[in-house]
Coordinates of C-alpha atoms in Angstrom, one line a residue:
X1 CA -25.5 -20.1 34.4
X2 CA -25.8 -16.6 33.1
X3 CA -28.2 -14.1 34.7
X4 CA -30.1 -11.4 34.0
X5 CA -28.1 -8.1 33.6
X6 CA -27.8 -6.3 37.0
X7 CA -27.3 -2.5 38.1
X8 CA -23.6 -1.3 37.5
X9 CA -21.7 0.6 40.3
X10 CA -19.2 4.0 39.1
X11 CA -16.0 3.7 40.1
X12 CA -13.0 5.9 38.9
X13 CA -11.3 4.7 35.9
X14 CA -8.0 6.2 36.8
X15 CA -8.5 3.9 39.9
X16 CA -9.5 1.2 38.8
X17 CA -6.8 1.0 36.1
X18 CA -4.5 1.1 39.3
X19 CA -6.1 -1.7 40.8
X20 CA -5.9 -4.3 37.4
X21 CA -2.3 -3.3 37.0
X22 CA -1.1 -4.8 40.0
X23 CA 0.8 -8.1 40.6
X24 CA -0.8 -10.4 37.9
X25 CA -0.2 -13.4 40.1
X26 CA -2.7 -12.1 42.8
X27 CA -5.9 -13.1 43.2
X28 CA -8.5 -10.8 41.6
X29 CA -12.1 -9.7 42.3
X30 CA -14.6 -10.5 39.9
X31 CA -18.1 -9.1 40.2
X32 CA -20.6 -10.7 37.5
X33 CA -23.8 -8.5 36.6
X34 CA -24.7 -10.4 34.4
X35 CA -26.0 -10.5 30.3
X36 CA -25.5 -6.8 29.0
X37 CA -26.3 -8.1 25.8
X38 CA -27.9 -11.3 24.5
X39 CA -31.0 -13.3 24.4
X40 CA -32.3 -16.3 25.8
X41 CA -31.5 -19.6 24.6
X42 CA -32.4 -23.3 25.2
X43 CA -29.7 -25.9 25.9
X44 CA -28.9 -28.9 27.2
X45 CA -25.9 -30.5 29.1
X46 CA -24.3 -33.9 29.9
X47 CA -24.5 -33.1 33.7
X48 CA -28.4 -33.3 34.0
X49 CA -29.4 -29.7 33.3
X50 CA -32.3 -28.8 30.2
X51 CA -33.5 -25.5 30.8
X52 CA -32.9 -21.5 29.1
X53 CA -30.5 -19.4 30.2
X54 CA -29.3 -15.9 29.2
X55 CA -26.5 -16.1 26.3
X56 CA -24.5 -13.3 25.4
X57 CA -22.3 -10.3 26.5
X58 CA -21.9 -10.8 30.3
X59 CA -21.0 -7.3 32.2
X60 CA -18.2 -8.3 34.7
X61 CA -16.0 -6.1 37.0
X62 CA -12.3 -6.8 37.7
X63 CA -11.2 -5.1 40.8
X64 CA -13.7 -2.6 39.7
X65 CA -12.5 -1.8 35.7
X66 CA -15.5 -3.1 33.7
X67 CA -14.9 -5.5 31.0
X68 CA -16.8 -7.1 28.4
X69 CA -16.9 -11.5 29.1
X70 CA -18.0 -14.2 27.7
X71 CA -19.1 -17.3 29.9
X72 CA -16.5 -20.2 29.0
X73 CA -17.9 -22.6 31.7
X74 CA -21.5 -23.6 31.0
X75 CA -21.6 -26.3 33.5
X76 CA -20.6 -23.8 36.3
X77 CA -23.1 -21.5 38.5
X78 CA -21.8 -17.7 38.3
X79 CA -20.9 -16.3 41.6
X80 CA -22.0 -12.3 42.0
X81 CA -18.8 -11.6 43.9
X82 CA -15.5 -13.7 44.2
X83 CA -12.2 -12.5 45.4
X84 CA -10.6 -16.0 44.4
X85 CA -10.2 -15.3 40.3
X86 CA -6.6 -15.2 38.5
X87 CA -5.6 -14.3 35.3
X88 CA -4.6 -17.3 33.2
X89 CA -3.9 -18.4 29.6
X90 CA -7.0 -19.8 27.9
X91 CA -5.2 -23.2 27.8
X92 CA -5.6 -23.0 31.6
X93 CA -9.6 -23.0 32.1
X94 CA -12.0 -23.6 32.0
X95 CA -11.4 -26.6 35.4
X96 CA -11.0 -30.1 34.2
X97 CA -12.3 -31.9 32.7
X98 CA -13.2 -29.2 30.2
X99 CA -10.1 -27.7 30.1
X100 CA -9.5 -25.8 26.3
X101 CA -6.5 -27.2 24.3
X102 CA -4.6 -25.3 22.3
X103 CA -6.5 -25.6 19.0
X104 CA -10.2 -25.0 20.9
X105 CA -8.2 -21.8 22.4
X106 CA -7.3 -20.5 19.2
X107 CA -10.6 -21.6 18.0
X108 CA -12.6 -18.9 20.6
X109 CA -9.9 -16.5 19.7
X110 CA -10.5 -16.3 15.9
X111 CA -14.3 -16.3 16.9
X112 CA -13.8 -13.1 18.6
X113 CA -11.8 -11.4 16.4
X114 CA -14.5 -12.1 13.7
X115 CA -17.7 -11.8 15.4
X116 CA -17.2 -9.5 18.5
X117 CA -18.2 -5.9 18.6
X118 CA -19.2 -3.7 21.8
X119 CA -22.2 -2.9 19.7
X120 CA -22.9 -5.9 18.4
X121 CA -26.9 -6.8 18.0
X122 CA -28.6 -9.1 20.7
X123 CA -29.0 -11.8 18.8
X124 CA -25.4 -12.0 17.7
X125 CA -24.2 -11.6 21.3
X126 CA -26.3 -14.7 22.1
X127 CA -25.1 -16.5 18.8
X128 CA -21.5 -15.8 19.7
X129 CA -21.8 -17.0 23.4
X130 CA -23.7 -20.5 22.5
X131 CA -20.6 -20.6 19.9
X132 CA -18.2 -20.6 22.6
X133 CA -20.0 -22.9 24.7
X134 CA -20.0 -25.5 21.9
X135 CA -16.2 -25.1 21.6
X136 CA -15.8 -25.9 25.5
X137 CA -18.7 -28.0 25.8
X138 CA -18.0 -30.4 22.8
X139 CA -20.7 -33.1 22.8
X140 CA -21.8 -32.6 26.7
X141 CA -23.1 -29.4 25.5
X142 CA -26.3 -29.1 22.7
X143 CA -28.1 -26.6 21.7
X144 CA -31.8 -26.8 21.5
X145 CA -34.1 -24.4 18.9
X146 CA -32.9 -21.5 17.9
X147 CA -28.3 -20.8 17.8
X148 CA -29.2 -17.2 16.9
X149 CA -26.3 -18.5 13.7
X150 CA -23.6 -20.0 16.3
X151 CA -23.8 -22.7 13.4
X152 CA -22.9 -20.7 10.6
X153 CA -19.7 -18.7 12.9
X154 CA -18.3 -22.1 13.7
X155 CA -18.7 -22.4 10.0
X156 CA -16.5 -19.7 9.4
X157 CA -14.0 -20.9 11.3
X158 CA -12.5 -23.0 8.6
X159 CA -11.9 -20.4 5.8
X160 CA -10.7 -17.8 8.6
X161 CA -7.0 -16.8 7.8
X162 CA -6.7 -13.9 10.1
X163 CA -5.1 -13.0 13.1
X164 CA -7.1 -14.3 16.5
X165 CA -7.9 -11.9 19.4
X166 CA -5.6 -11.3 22.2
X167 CA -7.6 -13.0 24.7
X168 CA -7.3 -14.1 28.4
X169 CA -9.2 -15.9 30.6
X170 CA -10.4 -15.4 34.7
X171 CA -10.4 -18.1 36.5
X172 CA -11.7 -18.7 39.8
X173 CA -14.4 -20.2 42.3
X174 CA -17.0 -19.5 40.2
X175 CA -17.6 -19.8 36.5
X176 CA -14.7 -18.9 34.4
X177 CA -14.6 -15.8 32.0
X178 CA -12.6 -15.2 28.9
X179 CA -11.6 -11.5 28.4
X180 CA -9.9 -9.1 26.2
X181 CA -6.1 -8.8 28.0
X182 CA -6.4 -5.9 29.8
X183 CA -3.4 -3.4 30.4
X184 CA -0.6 -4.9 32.5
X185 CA -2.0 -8.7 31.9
X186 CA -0.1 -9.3 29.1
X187 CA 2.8 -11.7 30.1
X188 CA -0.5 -14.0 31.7
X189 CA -2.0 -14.6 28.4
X190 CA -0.5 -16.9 25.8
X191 CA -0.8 -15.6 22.2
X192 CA -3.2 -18.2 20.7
X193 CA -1.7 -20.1 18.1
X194 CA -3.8 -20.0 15.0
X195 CA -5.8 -22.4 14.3
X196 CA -2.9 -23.0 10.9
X197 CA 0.0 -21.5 10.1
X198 CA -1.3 -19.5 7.7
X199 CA 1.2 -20.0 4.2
X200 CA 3.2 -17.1 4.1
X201 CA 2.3 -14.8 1.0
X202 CA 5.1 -15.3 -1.1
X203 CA 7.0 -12.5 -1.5
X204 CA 6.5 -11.3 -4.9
X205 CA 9.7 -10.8 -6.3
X206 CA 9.5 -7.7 -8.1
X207 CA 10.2 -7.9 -11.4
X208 CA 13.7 -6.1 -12.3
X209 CA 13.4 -3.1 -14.2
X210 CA 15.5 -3.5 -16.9
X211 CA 18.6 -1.2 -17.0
X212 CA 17.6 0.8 -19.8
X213 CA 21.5 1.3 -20.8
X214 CA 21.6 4.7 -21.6
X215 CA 21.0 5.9 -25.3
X216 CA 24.9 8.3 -25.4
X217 CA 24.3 11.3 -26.9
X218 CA 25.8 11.9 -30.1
X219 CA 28.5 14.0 -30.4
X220 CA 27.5 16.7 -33.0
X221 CA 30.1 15.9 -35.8
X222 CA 31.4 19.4 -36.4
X223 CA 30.1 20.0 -40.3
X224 CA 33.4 19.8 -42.1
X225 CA 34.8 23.7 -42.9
X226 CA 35.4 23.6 -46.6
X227 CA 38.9 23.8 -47.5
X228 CA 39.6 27.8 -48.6
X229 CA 41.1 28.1 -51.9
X230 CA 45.1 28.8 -52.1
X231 CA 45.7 31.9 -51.8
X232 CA 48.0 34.3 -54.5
X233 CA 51.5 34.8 -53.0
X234 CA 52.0 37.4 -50.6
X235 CA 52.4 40.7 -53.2
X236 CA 50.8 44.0 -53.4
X237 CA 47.1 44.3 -53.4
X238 CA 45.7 45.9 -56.0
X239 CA 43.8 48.3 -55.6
X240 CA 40.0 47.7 -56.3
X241 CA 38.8 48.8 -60.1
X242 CA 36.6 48.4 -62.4
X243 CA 35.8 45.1 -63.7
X244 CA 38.4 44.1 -66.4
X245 CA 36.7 44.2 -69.8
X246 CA 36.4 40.3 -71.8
X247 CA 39.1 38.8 -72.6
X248 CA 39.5 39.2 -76.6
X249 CA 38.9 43.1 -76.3
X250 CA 41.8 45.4 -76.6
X251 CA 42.9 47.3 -73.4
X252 CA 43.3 50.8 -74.0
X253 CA 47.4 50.7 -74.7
X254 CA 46.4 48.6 -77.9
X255 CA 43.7 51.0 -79.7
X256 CA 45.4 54.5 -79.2
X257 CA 48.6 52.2 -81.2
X258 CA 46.0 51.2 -83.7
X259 CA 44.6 54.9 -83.8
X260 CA 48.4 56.2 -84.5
X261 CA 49.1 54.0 -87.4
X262 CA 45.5 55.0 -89.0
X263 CA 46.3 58.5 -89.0
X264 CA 49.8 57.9 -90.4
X265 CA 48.4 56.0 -93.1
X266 CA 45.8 58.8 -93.4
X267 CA 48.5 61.3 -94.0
X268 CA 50.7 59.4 -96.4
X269 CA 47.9 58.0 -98.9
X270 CA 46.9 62.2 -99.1
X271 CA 50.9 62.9 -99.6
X272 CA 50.8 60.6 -102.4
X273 CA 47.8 60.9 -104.0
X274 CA 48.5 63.0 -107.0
X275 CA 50.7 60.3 -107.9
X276 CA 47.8 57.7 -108.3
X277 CA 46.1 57.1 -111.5
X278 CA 43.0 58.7 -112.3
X279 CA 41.2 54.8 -112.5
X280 CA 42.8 54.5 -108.9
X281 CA 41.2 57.6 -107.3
X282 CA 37.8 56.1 -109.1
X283 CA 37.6 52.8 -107.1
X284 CA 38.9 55.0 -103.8
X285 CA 36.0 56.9 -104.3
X286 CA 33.9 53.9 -104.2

C-alpha cells in the first residue's frame, strides 16, 4: 500500500542521468517515498484487505533520478528500498495474475495523457491513482466513498481519440510502478496501442482550382490609315498664290480684251457721228 510522503535525498542530476542510462536489462534501484501528492481514500480488495490508504502521485527514485509513479499493484506492500526492479513494457506487470493486457495498457496510457499534470490538484492525483487501480484491479478491487471523480475519467476514456502517454513500468520485489519512459529506456517500453485505431481523417482532397485559361490580350488592331488621295503627275509645282478667283469671273487676260474693243468702239461711234441723224444723236443722248 501507499505511504505517507517521506523526506527526499539530493543527488546530482548530471549523475543520476548517468546512472538510468545504463544497460536497460539490469536490475535497477528503486527507492519509494511515498504520496507527493494525493489524498486518502477508502477501498476494498478481493484478498481480504478494507482499510484507507494514501492515493495519488507517489515520489520514487530510480538509481537516484526522481520520477513521478503511479502504484499499478494495489494488492502489493511497497518496499522503501529494492535493488531487484527492471524496466518492462506495461503488458509485463503488474505479477500474475493481474497482469495488464494490451487494451487495460493502453487504457492507463490514455488516462495519463489526459489527466496527468506535475501540478495537478490533490484530489485529482488521488482520483487518477484509484483510476488506475480499477483498470488493474478489475472487480477484486472497489472503491468505497468518495473516487475523488476516478468515475467520470474512466468515463472519458470512451470518447478519447488522442494519442496515449509514452509510458513504462518498474517491476520488481515490491509493488510495481508505471512511469513516464525515462531517457535511454525507450527500446523497454512498448508504444501502447490505442485503445482504437482511430479512423484516419480523410484527407481532404483540395478542391482544384480551376485553370483560369488565360484571357489573351488583344492585339490592338492598328486603326486603318486612310487611303491618301492620288496624287497630280509628277510636274512643276506651282508656286503658291493667291486664291484663284470663282469660276464664272473673267481672269484678267479677258477684261483688258473687253476694255480694248470698248475704246475702239468709243473712237469709231465719235469718227462717225456727224454722219448720224439728228433723231439718232436724240435717243444717244438718252
Amino acid at each position: 500500500m501507499a505511504s505517507i510522503a517521506r523526506p527526499t535525498l539530493a543527488l546530482s542530476v548530471a549523475v543520476a542521468l548517468s546512472l538510468v542510462i545504463t544497460n536497460p536489462a539490469q536490475a535497477h534501484l528503486v527507492e519509494d517515498f511515498g504520496i507527493r501528492n494525493g489524498a486518502p481514500a477508502h477501498i476494498s480488495l478481493s484478498t481480504g484487505f478494507n482499510g484507507f490508504v494514501g492515493a495519488g502521485i507517489k515520489k520514487i527514485r530510480v538509481d537516484g533520478v526522481q520520477m513521478d509513479a503511479f502504484c499499478i499493484d494495489p494488492f502489493t506492500v511497497a518496499l522503501h528500498s529494492s535493488p531487484g526492479y527492471k524496466f518492462v513494457p506495461l503488458t509485463k506487470a503488474p505479477e500474475a495474475p493481474w497482469t495488464l493486457s494490451a487494451s487495460r495498457a493502453t487504457e492507463i496510457s490514455d488516462l495519463w495523457a489526459m489527466f496527468y499534470s506535475p501540478n495537478m490538484t490533490a484530489n485529482k492525483a488521488a482520483g487518477l491513482q484509484l483510476a488506475i487501480w480499477e483498470i488493474v484491479g478489475g472487480d477484486d478491487f472497489t472503491v468505497i466513498g468518495k473516487d475523488y471523480g476516478s468515475g467520470r475519467m474512466l468515463a472519458a476514456l470512451q470518447t478519447y481519440s488522442g494519442p496515449g502517454a509514452n509510458l513504462i513500468a518498474l517491476t520488481g520485489p515490491g509493488q510495481d510502478y508505471v512511469v513516464l519512459t525515462p531517457p535511454g529506456q525507450g527500446d523497454e517500453s512498448t508504444p501502447p496501442p490505442h485503445q482504437s485505431t482511430p479512423t484516419p481523417t480523410p484527407h481532404s482532397t483540395p478542391t482544384p482550382t480551376p485553370h483560369s485559361t488565360p484571357t489573351p490580350t488583344p492585339h490592338s488592331t492598328p486603326t486603318p490609315t486612310s487611303t491618301p488621295a492620288p496624287t497630280r503627275p509628277p510636274g512643276p509645282t506651282p508656286p503658291p498664290g493667291p486664291t484663284p478667283p470663282p469660276n464664272k469671273v473673267p481672269d484678267s487676260g479677258s477684261t483688258f480684251s473687253l476694255f480694248a474693243s470698248a475704246i475702239l468702239a468709243l473712237l469709231a461711234i465719235n469718227r462717225f457721228r456727224p454722219a448720224l441723224p439728228a433723231l439718232a444723236r436724240v435717243r444717244t443722248r438718252r
